[in-house]
PDB file of C-alpha atoms in Angstrom:
ATOM      1  CA  CYS P  14      11.455  -2.117   2.348  1.00 92.00           C
ATOM      2  CA  ARG P  15       9.582  -2.224  -0.266  1.00 91.00           C
ATOM      3  CA  GLN P  16       5.549  -4.047  -0.514  1.00 87.00           C
ATOM      4  CA  GLY P  17       5.341  -5.784   2.013  1.00 87.00           C
ATOM      5  CA  ARG P  18       9.635  -7.363   1.996  1.00 91.00           C
ATOM      6  CA  ILE P  19      12.626  -5.607   4.331  1.00 93.00           C
ATOM      7  CA  LEU P  20      16.055  -6.710   2.279  1.00 95.00           C
ATOM      8  CA  LEU P  21      19.546  -6.657   4.571  1.00 94.00           C
ATOM      9  CA  LEU P  22      22.381  -7.003   3.509  1.00 90.00           C
ATOM     10  CA  GLU P  23      25.142  -9.161   4.961  1.00 87.00           C
ATOM     11  CA  MET P  24      29.096  -9.862   4.291  1.00 81.00           C
ATOM     12  CA  ASP P  25      28.585 -11.479   1.383  1.00 87.00           C
ATOM     13  CA  TRP P  26      24.845 -11.965   0.974  1.00 92.00           C
ATOM     14  CA  PHE P  27      21.378 -10.426   0.629  1.00 95.00           C
ATOM     15  CA  ILE P  28      18.832 -11.424   3.426  1.00 95.00           C
ATOM     16  CA  VAL P  29      15.178 -11.756   1.837  1.00 95.00           C
ATOM     17  CA  TRP P  30      13.012 -11.338   5.117  1.00 93.00           C
ATOM     18  CA  ASP P  31       9.580 -10.771   5.948  1.00 90.00           C
ATOM     19  CA  PRO P  32       8.680 -10.072   9.188  1.00 88.00           C
ATOM     20  CA  ILE P  33       4.719 -10.927   9.453  1.00 85.00           C
ATOM     21  CA  THR P  34       5.296 -14.419   8.092  1.00 86.00           C
ATOM     22  CA  GLY P  35       9.389 -15.022   9.749  1.00 89.00           C
ATOM     23  CA  GLU P  36      10.105 -16.462   6.000  1.00 90.00           C
ATOM     24  CA  HIS P  37      13.625 -15.134   4.395  1.00 91.00           C
ATOM     25  CA  HIS P  38      15.272 -16.071   2.041  1.00 93.00           C
ATOM     26  CA  HIS P  39      19.492 -15.967   1.702  1.00 95.00           C
ATOM     27  CA  VAL P  40      20.631 -14.940  -1.811  1.00 96.00           C
ATOM     28  CA  ASP P  41      24.415 -15.014  -1.981  1.00 95.00           C
ATOM     29  CA  ILE P  42      26.179 -12.113  -3.914  1.00 94.00           C
ATOM     30  CA  PRO P  43      26.808 -12.646  -7.726  1.00 94.00           C
ATOM     31  CA  PRO P  44      30.248 -13.276  -8.191  1.00 91.00           C
ATOM     32  CA  ALA P  45      31.038  -9.964 -10.723  1.00 90.00           C
ATOM     33  CA  PHE P  46      29.959  -8.084  -7.910  1.00 92.00           C
ATOM     34  CA  ASP P  47      32.428  -9.472  -5.320  1.00 86.00           C
ATOM     35  CA  LYS P  48      35.449  -7.452  -5.174  1.00 85.00           C
ATOM     36  CA  LEU P  49      33.119  -3.731  -5.472  1.00 88.00           C
ATOM     37  CA  SER P  50      32.765  -2.097  -2.749  1.00 85.00           C
ATOM     38  CA  TYR P  51      29.323   0.029  -2.834  1.00 90.00           C
ATOM     39  CA  LEU P  52      26.834  -2.170  -3.837  1.00 93.00           C
ATOM     40  CA  TYR P  53      23.103  -1.042  -3.468  1.00 95.00           C
ATOM     41  CA  GLY P  54      19.809  -3.505  -3.673  1.00 95.00           C
ATOM     42  CA  ALA P  55      16.280  -3.273  -4.470  1.00 96.00           C
ATOM     43  CA  VAL P  56      13.707  -5.790  -3.376  1.00 95.00           C
ATOM     44  CA  LEU P  57      10.804  -5.756  -5.435  1.00 92.00           C
ATOM     45  CA  CYS P  58       7.264  -8.114  -5.979  1.00 89.00           C
ATOM     46  CA  ALA P  59       7.016 -10.281  -8.987  1.00 84.00           C
ATOM     47  CA  ALA P  60       3.733 -11.033  -9.162  1.00 72.00           C
ATOM     48  CA  THR P  61       2.253 -10.640 -12.268  1.00 66.00           C
ATOM     49  CA  ASP P  62      -1.371 -11.162 -11.625  1.00 64.00           C
ATOM     50  CA  GLN P  63      -4.107  -8.484 -12.125  1.00 63.00           C
ATOM     51  CA  SER P  64      -5.550  -9.218  -9.648  1.00 61.00           C
ATOM     52  CA  HIS P  65      -2.669  -9.412  -7.174  1.00 57.00           C
ATOM     53  CA  MET P  66      -2.136  -5.858  -4.415  1.00 61.00           C
ATOM     54  CA  HIS P  67       1.169  -5.077  -2.973  1.00 60.00           C
ATOM     55  CA  GLY P  68       1.970  -5.234   0.456  1.00 58.00           C
ATOM     56  CA  SER P  69      -0.261  -9.199   1.079  1.00 63.00           C
ATOM     57  CA  CYS P  70       2.718 -10.787  -0.764  1.00 68.00           C
ATOM     58  CA  HIS P  71       3.566 -12.679   1.396  1.00 67.00           C
ATOM     59  CA  SER P  72       3.682 -15.675  -0.852  1.00 72.00           C
ATOM     60  CA  SER P  73       4.295 -14.156  -3.694  1.00 83.00           C
ATOM     61  CA  PRO P  74       7.698 -14.996  -5.704  1.00 89.00           C
ATOM     62  CA  PHE P  75       9.625 -11.636  -5.361  1.00 93.00           C
ATOM     63  CA  ASN P  76      13.036 -10.515  -7.754  1.00 95.00           C
ATOM     64  CA  LEU P  77      16.252  -7.889  -6.115  1.00 97.00           C
ATOM     65  CA  VAL P  78      17.854  -6.092  -8.459  1.00 97.00           C
ATOM     66  CA  LEU P  79      21.551  -5.288  -6.486  1.00 97.00           C
ATOM     67  CA  MET P  80      23.402  -1.857  -8.506  1.00 96.00           C
ATOM     68  CA  SER P  81      26.785  -0.347  -7.941  1.00 94.00           C
ATOM     69  CA  PRO P  82      27.530   2.376  -9.517  1.00 93.00           C
ATOM     70  CA  CYS P  83      30.861   2.251  -9.931  1.00 86.00           C
ATOM     71  CA  GLN P  84      33.445  -0.836 -10.974  1.00 76.00           C
ATOM     72  CA  GLY P  85      35.578  -0.411  -8.041  1.00 65.00           C
ATOM     73  CA  TYR P  86      37.097   1.560  -5.718  1.00 61.00           C
ATOM     74  CA  GLU P  87      36.791   5.035  -7.504  1.00 62.00           C
ATOM     75  CA  ASP P  88      33.979   6.682  -8.851  1.00 63.00           C
ATOM     76  CA  GLY P  89      34.077   7.819 -12.350  1.00 68.00           C
ATOM     77  CA  THR P  90      33.477   4.416 -13.729  1.00 80.00           C
ATOM     78  CA  PRO P  91      30.053   2.834 -15.442  1.00 90.00           C
ATOM     79  CA  PRO P  92      27.601   1.383 -13.254  1.00 94.00           C
ATOM     80  CA  ILE P  93      27.068  -2.284 -13.468  1.00 95.00           C
ATOM     81  CA  ALA P  94      23.421  -4.090 -12.344  1.00 97.00           C
ATOM     82  CA  CYS P  95      21.616  -7.712 -11.824  1.00 97.00           C
ATOM     83  CA  VAL P  96      18.763  -8.875 -10.800  1.00 97.00           C
ATOM     84  CA  TYR P  97      18.104 -12.516  -8.596  1.00 97.00           C
ATOM     85  CA  SER P  98      14.498 -13.673  -9.260  1.00 96.00           C
ATOM     86  CA  SER P  99      12.968 -15.905  -6.930  1.00 94.00           C
ATOM     87  CA  GLU P 100      11.652 -17.951  -9.320  1.00 93.00           C
ATOM     88  CA  THR P 101      13.849 -20.151 -10.913  1.00 95.00           C
ATOM     89  CA  GLY P 102      16.694 -19.169  -7.675  1.00 95.00           C
ATOM     90  CA  VAL P 103      19.045 -17.819  -9.559  1.00 96.00           C
ATOM     91  CA  TRP P 104      20.898 -14.503 -10.587  1.00 97.00           C
ATOM     92  CA  GLY P 105      20.449 -13.271 -14.424  1.00 96.00           C
ATOM     93  CA  ASN P 106      23.220 -11.565 -16.270  1.00 96.00           C
ATOM     94  CA  PRO P 107      25.405  -8.377 -15.723  1.00 95.00           C
ATOM     95  CA  ILE P 108      22.959  -5.197 -16.890  1.00 96.00           C
ATOM     96  CA  LEU P 109      25.809  -2.538 -18.322  1.00 93.00           C
ATOM     97  CA  THR P 110      26.206   0.591 -19.946  1.00 93.00           C
ATOM     98  CA  THR P 111      28.451   2.671 -21.247  1.00 90.00           C
ATOM     99  CA  ASN P 112      27.719   5.749 -19.271  1.00 90.00           C
ATOM    100  CA  ARG P 113      29.960   7.102 -16.096  1.00 90.00           C
ATOM    101  CA  CYS P 114      29.027   7.763 -13.212  1.00 89.00           C
ATOM    102  CA  GLU P 115      30.662  10.404 -10.788  1.00 87.00           C
ATOM    103  CA  PHE P 116      29.606   8.945  -7.233  1.00 87.00           C
ATOM    104  CA  ALA P 117      29.842   6.230  -6.067  1.00 88.00           C
ATOM    105  CA  ARG P 118      27.683   6.481  -1.884  1.00 89.00           C
ATOM    106  CA  CYS P 119      24.102   6.490  -2.797  1.00 91.00           C
ATOM    107  CA  ASN P 120      20.592   6.996  -1.181  1.00 92.00           C
ATOM    108  CA  PRO P 121      18.402   3.997  -1.351  1.00 92.00           C
ATOM    109  CA  GLY P 122      16.958   3.276  -4.532  1.00 95.00           C
ATOM    110  CA  ILE P 123      13.854   4.513  -4.867  1.00 96.00           C
ATOM    111  CA  LEU P 124      10.913   2.633  -7.399  1.00 95.00           C
ATOM    112  CA  VAL P 125       8.483   5.605  -9.636  1.00 95.00           C
ATOM    113  CA  GLY P 126       6.236   3.394 -11.856  1.00 90.00           C
ATOM    114  CA  ASN P 127       8.468   0.429 -12.818  1.00 92.00           C
ATOM    115  CA  VAL P 128      11.717   2.434 -12.872  1.00 96.00           C
ATOM    116  CA  LEU P 129      13.467   2.197 -10.042  1.00 97.00           C
ATOM    117  CA  TYR P 130      16.504   5.341  -8.972  1.00 97.00           C
ATOM    118  CA  TRP P 131      19.193   6.337  -8.045  1.00 96.00           C
ATOM    119  CA  THR P 132      21.057   9.840  -6.856  1.00 94.00           C
ATOM    120  CA  SER P 133      24.264   9.992  -4.490  1.00 91.00           C
ATOM    121  CA  LYS P 134      24.287   9.686  -0.619  1.00 88.00           C
ATOM    122  CA  SER P 135      22.679  13.615   1.346  1.00 82.00           C
ATOM    123  CA  VAL P 136      25.391  14.966   3.259  1.00 73.00           C
ATOM    124  CA  ASN P 137      24.519  17.034   6.659  1.00 63.00           C
ATOM    125  CA  ALA P 138      25.977  20.614   5.759  1.00 52.00           C
ATOM    126  CA  LYS P 139      27.213  20.966   9.114  1.00 54.00           C
ATOM    127  CA  SER P 140      29.229  17.806   8.966  1.00 54.00           C
ATOM    128  CA  LYS P 141      33.022  18.436   9.199  1.00 48.00           C
ATOM    129  CA  TYR P 142      33.721  16.386   6.548  1.00 47.00           C
ATOM    130  CA  LEU P 143      30.605  16.845   3.852  1.00 51.00           C
ATOM    131  CA  ASN P 144      32.960  14.725   0.986  1.00 57.00           C
ATOM    132  CA  LEU P 145      31.532  16.630  -1.438  1.00 55.00           C
ATOM    133  CA  ASP P 146      33.952  15.151  -4.077  1.00 55.00           C
ATOM    134  CA  GLN P 147      30.884  12.132  -4.292  1.00 61.00           C
ATOM    135  CA  LEU P 148      28.128  14.680  -4.852  1.00 69.00           C
ATOM    136  CA  GLY P 149      27.236  14.926  -8.590  1.00 75.00           C
ATOM    137  CA  ASP P 150      24.748  15.598 -10.868  1.00 88.00           C
ATOM    138  CA  ASP P 151      24.472  12.512 -11.807  1.00 93.00           C
ATOM    139  CA  ILE P 152      20.830   9.431 -10.964  1.00 95.00           C
ATOM    140  CA  ILE P 153      21.401   6.035 -11.842  1.00 96.00           C
ATOM    141  CA  GLU P 154      18.198   5.262 -14.264  1.00 97.00           C
ATOM    142  CA  PHE P 155      17.267   0.808 -13.979  1.00 97.00           C
ATOM    143  CA  ASP P 156      14.846   0.053 -16.346  1.00 96.00           C
ATOM    144  CA  LEU P 157      12.926  -3.174 -15.121  1.00 94.00           C
ATOM    145  CA  ASP P 158      10.590  -3.497 -18.129  1.00 93.00           C
ATOM    146  CA  ARG P 159      13.837  -3.505 -20.787  1.00 95.00           C
ATOM    147  CA  GLN P 160      16.354  -4.252 -17.906  1.00 95.00           C
ATOM    148  CA  SER P 161      18.681  -1.551 -18.689  1.00 96.00           C
ATOM    149  CA  LEU P 162      20.554   0.458 -17.223  1.00 97.00           C
ATOM    150  CA  ALA P 163      21.639   4.197 -17.932  1.00 95.00           C
ATOM    151  CA  VAL P 164      22.953   7.970 -15.535  1.00 95.00           C
ATOM    152  CA  ILE P 165      20.449  10.047 -16.482  1.00 95.00           C
ATOM    153  CA  LYS P 166      21.141  14.367 -15.508  1.00 94.00           C
ATOM    154  CA  GLY P 167      19.194  15.857 -12.644  1.00 94.00           C
ATOM    155  CA  PRO P 168      18.024  19.106 -12.969  1.00 93.00           C
ATOM    156  CA  PRO P 169      20.655  22.433 -12.407  1.00 88.00           C
ATOM    157  CA  GLY P 170      22.072  22.673  -9.058  1.00 84.00           C
ATOM    158  CA  LEU P 171      22.316  18.853  -7.403  1.00 89.00           C
ATOM    159  CA  ASN P 172      25.220  19.287  -8.159  1.00 82.00           C
ATOM    160  CA  HIS P 173      25.873  21.657  -5.350  1.00 81.00           C
ATOM    161  CA  SER P 174      23.163  19.843  -2.643  1.00 84.00           C
ATOM    162  CA  THR P 175      23.826  18.038   0.262  1.00 83.00           C
ATOM    163  CA  THR P 176      20.038  17.444   1.137  1.00 89.00           C
ATOM    164  CA  HIS P 177      17.596  15.753  -1.829  1.00 93.00           C
ATOM    165  CA  GLN P 178      15.222  12.825  -2.293  1.00 95.00           C
ATOM    166  CA  ILE P 179      14.366  11.654  -5.515  1.00 96.00           C
ATOM    167  CA  ILE P 180      10.344  11.087  -5.086  1.00 95.00           C
ATOM    168  CA  GLN P 181       6.902  10.269  -7.511  1.00 93.00           C
ATOM    169  CA  SER P 182       5.410  13.561  -9.041  1.00 88.00           C
ATOM    170  CA  GLY P 183       1.628  14.022  -9.453  1.00 78.00           C
ATOM    171  CA  ASP P 184       1.763  13.015 -13.221  1.00 76.00           C
ATOM    172  CA  CYS P 185       4.101   9.716 -11.844  1.00 81.00           C
ATOM    173  CA  ASP P 186       6.844  10.592 -13.675  1.00 91.00           C
ATOM    174  CA  VAL P 187      10.009  11.106 -11.654  1.00 95.00           C
ATOM    175  CA  GLY P 188      10.773  13.971  -9.877  1.00 95.00           C
ATOM    176  CA  LEU P 189      13.327  15.527  -7.298  1.00 96.00           C
ATOM    177  CA  ALA P 190      13.241  17.885  -4.270  1.00 95.00           C
ATOM    178  CA  ILE P 191      16.257  19.633  -3.331  1.00 93.00           C
ATOM    179  CA  LEU P 192      17.258  21.411   0.039  1.00 88.00           C
ATOM    180  CA  SER P 193      19.466  24.912  -1.051  1.00 82.00           C
ATOM    181  CA  HIS P 194      19.653  27.577   1.251  1.00 81.00           C
ATOM    182  CA  GLY P 195      17.127  27.335   3.419  1.00 84.00           C
ATOM    183  CA  ARG P 196      13.926  26.460   0.386  1.00 88.00           C
ATOM    184  CA  PHE P 197      12.478  23.939  -1.419  1.00 92.00           C
ATOM    185  CA  GLU P 198      12.974  23.632  -4.756  1.00 94.00           C
ATOM    186  CA  MET P 199      10.521  20.908  -6.433  1.00 94.00           C
ATOM    187  CA  TRP P 200      11.971  19.411  -9.994  1.00 95.00           C
ATOM    188  CA  GLU P 201       9.615  16.891 -12.297  1.00 95.00           C
ATOM    189  CA  ARG P 202      11.197  15.532 -15.791  1.00 95.00           C
ATOM    190  CA  LYS P 203       9.017  14.628 -18.093  1.00 92.00           C
ATOM    191  CA  VAL P 204      10.018  12.677 -21.843  1.00 88.00           C
ATOM    192  CA  SER P 205       8.364  13.608 -25.058  1.00 85.00           C
ATOM    193  CA  CYS P 206       7.056  11.593 -27.333  1.00 84.00           C
ATOM    194  CA  HIS P 207      10.449  11.838 -29.159  1.00 82.00           C
ATOM    195  CA  GLY P 208      12.475  10.884 -26.208  1.00 79.00           C
ATOM    196  CA  GLY P 209      13.700  14.140 -25.308  1.00 87.00           C
ATOM    197  CA  ALA P 210      14.274  14.273 -21.215  1.00 91.00           C
ATOM    198  CA  THR P 211      13.587  17.985 -19.782  1.00 94.00           C
ATOM    199  CA  TRP P 212      13.279  18.890 -15.601  1.00 95.00           C
ATOM    200  CA  PHE P 213      11.126  21.611 -14.987  1.00 95.00           C
ATOM    201  CA  LEU P 214      10.747  23.716 -12.276  1.00 95.00           C
ATOM    202  CA  GLN P 215       7.624  22.521 -10.083  1.00 93.00           C
ATOM    203  CA  LYS P 216       7.418  25.580  -7.494  1.00 93.00           C
ATOM    204  CA  ILE P 217       9.777  26.800  -4.751  1.00 94.00           C
ATOM    205  CA  VAL P 218       8.772  26.396  -0.810  1.00 94.00           C
ATOM    206  CA  GLU P 219      10.304  28.224   2.109  1.00 91.00           C
ATOM    207  CA  MET P 220      11.312  25.206   4.451  1.00 89.00           C
ATOM    208  CA  HIS P 221      10.395  27.568   8.051  1.00 89.00           C
ATOM    209  CA  THR P 222       7.200  28.282   6.660  1.00 91.00           C
ATOM    210  CA  VAL P 223       6.758  23.694   5.662  1.00 92.00           C
ATOM    211  CA  PHE P 224       7.577  23.248   9.442  1.00 89.00           C
ATOM    212  CA  GLY P 225       5.718  26.331  11.196  1.00 88.00           C
ATOM    213  CA  LEU P 226       8.992  27.365  12.822  1.00 85.00           C
ATOM    214  CA  PRO P 227      10.867  31.309  12.984  1.00 83.00           C
ATOM    215  CA  PRO P 228      12.811  32.126   9.482  1.00 81.00           C
ATOM    216  CA  GLN P 229      16.946  31.352  10.289  1.00 72.00           C
ATOM    217  CA  ALA P 230      18.877  33.783  11.119  1.00 63.00           C
ATOM    218  CA  GLU P 231      20.397  35.729   7.980  1.00 61.00           C
ATOM    219  CA  GLY P 232      23.920  33.901   8.199  1.00 58.00           C
ATOM    220  CA  LEU P 233      23.326  31.124   9.948  1.00 63.00           C
ATOM    221  CA  VAL P 234      22.575  26.719   8.494  1.00 64.00           C
ATOM    222  CA  ARG P 235      19.865  25.502   9.101  1.00 73.00           C
ATOM    223  CA  ALA P 236      20.661  21.512   9.462  1.00 75.00           C
ATOM    224  CA  VAL P 237      18.517  19.505   8.112  1.00 83.00           C
ATOM    225  CA  GLU P 238      18.760  15.948   6.825  1.00 86.00           C
ATOM    226  CA  ILE P 239      16.743  13.440   4.535  1.00 89.00           C
ATOM    227  CA  LEU P 240      15.858   9.948   7.012  1.00 90.00           C
ATOM    228  CA  GLY P 241      13.863   8.486   3.866  1.00 91.00           C
ATOM    229  CA  TYR P 242      11.226   8.350   2.017  1.00 94.00           C
ATOM    230  CA  ASP P 243       7.495   6.398   1.652  1.00 93.00           C
ATOM    231  CA  GLU P 244       7.430   5.693  -1.980  1.00 91.00           C
ATOM    232  CA  GLU P 245       3.804   4.574  -0.841  1.00 87.00           C
ATOM    233  CA  ASN P 246       2.439   7.637   0.483  1.00 90.00           C
ATOM    234  CA  GLY P 247       4.484  10.119  -1.132  1.00 93.00           C
ATOM    235  CA  ALA P 248       6.202  11.663   2.119  1.00 95.00           C
ATOM    236  CA  MET P 249       9.565  12.367   2.642  1.00 95.00           C
ATOM    237  CA  PHE P 250      11.294  11.968   6.787  1.00 93.00           C
ATOM    238  CA  LEU P 251      13.075  14.441   7.767  1.00 91.00           C
ATOM    239  CA  PHE P 252      15.776  16.016  10.992  1.00 88.00           C
ATOM    240  CA  VAL P 253      14.964  19.570  11.035  1.00 87.00           C
ATOM    241  CA  ASP P 254      16.073  21.273  15.263  1.00 83.00           C
ATOM    242  CA  ASN P 255      16.026  18.215  17.062  1.00 83.00           C
ATOM    243  CA  ASN P 256      12.420  17.354  14.866  1.00 87.00           C
ATOM    244  CA  VAL P 257      12.109  14.005  12.446  1.00 90.00           C
ATOM    245  CA  TYR P 258       8.902  15.433  10.345  1.00 92.00           C
ATOM    246  CA  MET P 259       6.945  13.890   8.174  1.00 94.00           C
ATOM    247  CA  VAL P 260       6.023  15.979   4.868  1.00 95.00           C
ATOM    248  CA  GLU P 261       3.719  14.918   2.022  1.00 94.00           C
ATOM    249  CA  ALA P 262       5.752  15.767  -0.976  1.00 92.00           C
ATOM    250  CA  MET P 263       3.316  16.953  -3.347  1.00 89.00           C
ATOM    251  CA  SER P 264       1.028  19.392  -1.404  1.00 92.00           C
ATOM    252  CA  MET P 265       4.173  20.598   1.594  1.00 92.00           C
ATOM    253  CA  GLN P 266       1.719  19.391   4.121  1.00 94.00           C
ATOM    254  CA  SER P 267       4.324  18.260   7.464  1.00 93.00           C
ATOM    255  CA  MET P 268       3.480  16.648  10.928  1.00 94.00           C
ATOM    256  CA  LYS P 269       6.133  16.469  13.254  1.00 92.00           C
ATOM    257  CA  LEU P 270       6.668  12.945  14.634  1.00 91.00           C
ATOM    258  CA  TYR P 271       8.567  12.708  17.667  1.00 85.00           C
ATOM    259  CA  GLN P 272      11.360  15.220  19.710  1.00 84.00           C
ATOM    260  CA  CYS P 273      15.012  13.734  19.683  1.00 76.00           C
ATOM    261  CA  SER P 274      18.548  14.942  20.170  1.00 66.00           C
ATOM    262  CA  HIS P 275      20.526  14.697  17.629  1.00 60.00           C
ATOM    263  CA  HIS P 276      22.069  12.027  18.560  1.00 56.00           C
ATOM    264  CA  SER P 277      19.206   9.712  19.352  1.00 61.00           C
ATOM    265  CA  TYR P 278      17.200   9.483  16.120  1.00 61.00           C
ATOM    266  CA  ALA P 279      18.490   7.025  13.256  1.00 62.00           C
ATOM    267  CA  ASN P 280      19.949   7.910  10.370  1.00 73.00           C
ATOM    268  CA  ASP P 281      17.620   6.352   8.528  1.00 80.00           C
ATOM    269  CA  ILE P 282      14.621   5.912   8.048  1.00 85.00           C
ATOM    270  CA  HIS P 283      12.678   2.837   6.359  1.00 87.00           C
ATOM    271  CA  PRO P 284       9.287   3.048   6.012  1.00 87.00           C
ATOM    272  CA  PHE P 285       7.375  -0.206   6.045  1.00 87.00           C
ATOM    273  CA  THR P 286       3.914  -0.823   5.575  1.00 83.00           C
ATOM    274  CA  SER P 287       1.914  -5.126   5.087  1.00 79.00           C
ATOM    275  CA  PHE P 288      -1.320  -6.496   5.467  1.00 74.00           C
ATOM    276  CA  TYR P 289      -2.975  -9.112   4.549  1.00 69.00           C
ATOM    277  CA  ALA P 290      -5.555  -9.156   1.627  1.00 64.00           C
ATOM    278  CA  PRO P 291      -8.847  -9.950   2.411  1.00 62.00           C
ATOM    279  CA  VAL P 292     -10.012 -14.094   1.592  1.00 57.00           C
ATOM    280  CA  ALA P 293     -12.704 -14.952  -0.056  1.00 47.00           C
ATOM    281  CA  ILE P 294     -14.752 -18.307   1.797  1.00 44.00           C
ATOM    282  CA  PRO P 295     -17.269 -20.317   0.998  1.00 49.00           C
ATOM    283  CA  GLY P 296     -20.808 -19.829   2.142  1.00 48.00           C
ATOM    284  CA  GLY P 297     -21.121 -15.701   2.272  1.00 45.00           C
ATOM    285  CA  ARG P 298     -23.405 -14.366  -0.301  1.00 44.00           C
ATOM    286  CA  GLY P 299     -23.417 -15.508  -3.998  1.00 40.00           C
ATOM    287  CA  GLY P 300     -20.958 -18.407  -2.354  1.00 35.00           C
ATOM    288  CA  ALA P 301     -18.304 -16.278  -1.041  1.00 35.00           C
ATOM    289  CA  GLY P 302     -17.676 -14.098   2.245  1.00 35.00           C
ATOM    290  CA  MET P 303     -15.244 -12.180   2.831  1.00 34.00           C
ATOM    291  CA  LEU P 304     -13.445 -12.680   6.152  1.00 33.00           C
ATOM    292  CA  GLN P 305     -14.324 -10.947   9.183  1.00 38.00           C
ATOM    293  CA  ASP P 306     -11.630  -8.953  11.556  1.00 38.00           C
ATOM    294  CA  MET P 307     -11.303 -10.559  14.733  1.00 34.00           C
TER     295      MET P 307
END
């Protein structure tokens, strides 16, 4: 979900849906991706008007970014991407990179500025099927302005993390929250004027203090799963001790949303926001008035 639209993937096509208006668009997967096993999409508003307010994008054009982290059935091959424009109704040319990616299953893409980022799929630390060979310290980066695809390296420890989340840092740079040994490690990536990039560890926060829980007994592992991330408000959704929490990534303040059994919550949470911008109507002061709530 992004900017008032929801993206659904069927067998051979995408559906871009506005649940407020009911409008939906059917977009076929381009031929270059027909034989690929792992597909990840991201929908974005394509409005360029400076007065446009994202979230009220009901009649605005959109772009659909399609990305596969590997060109086939195995990881270790270069990613490929492609962009669909609702204005033209066609897919652009495939966008390639020579950088190889060491994972095939991804977390949902996160938009930071005008760049999309994908990391390896987070897994339940208590699962019998960790698929640790699917983890890696690679991060796939797609720059919407440059229409370029790259694979960058994450901070130390990412390739050992089963639970992590791309976030937007306080300086609007890309950040990463890593859950490791009962604590949050909050990292931020800075790019110098010469193009060099470095990850900085901003802070470490004990997980039990964030949720107001007693410390875990030594030797035990607390089951934690990241269910989703709200780009608009910078909030993560996590499942901890049969509770679902919302955590503001920068302040680390948390709120318990609800309690449930381990089998009764959704595997993923997709935060959705939509609204109608105020509409100017004739007859008000200065020739225009604002439409009031009814």
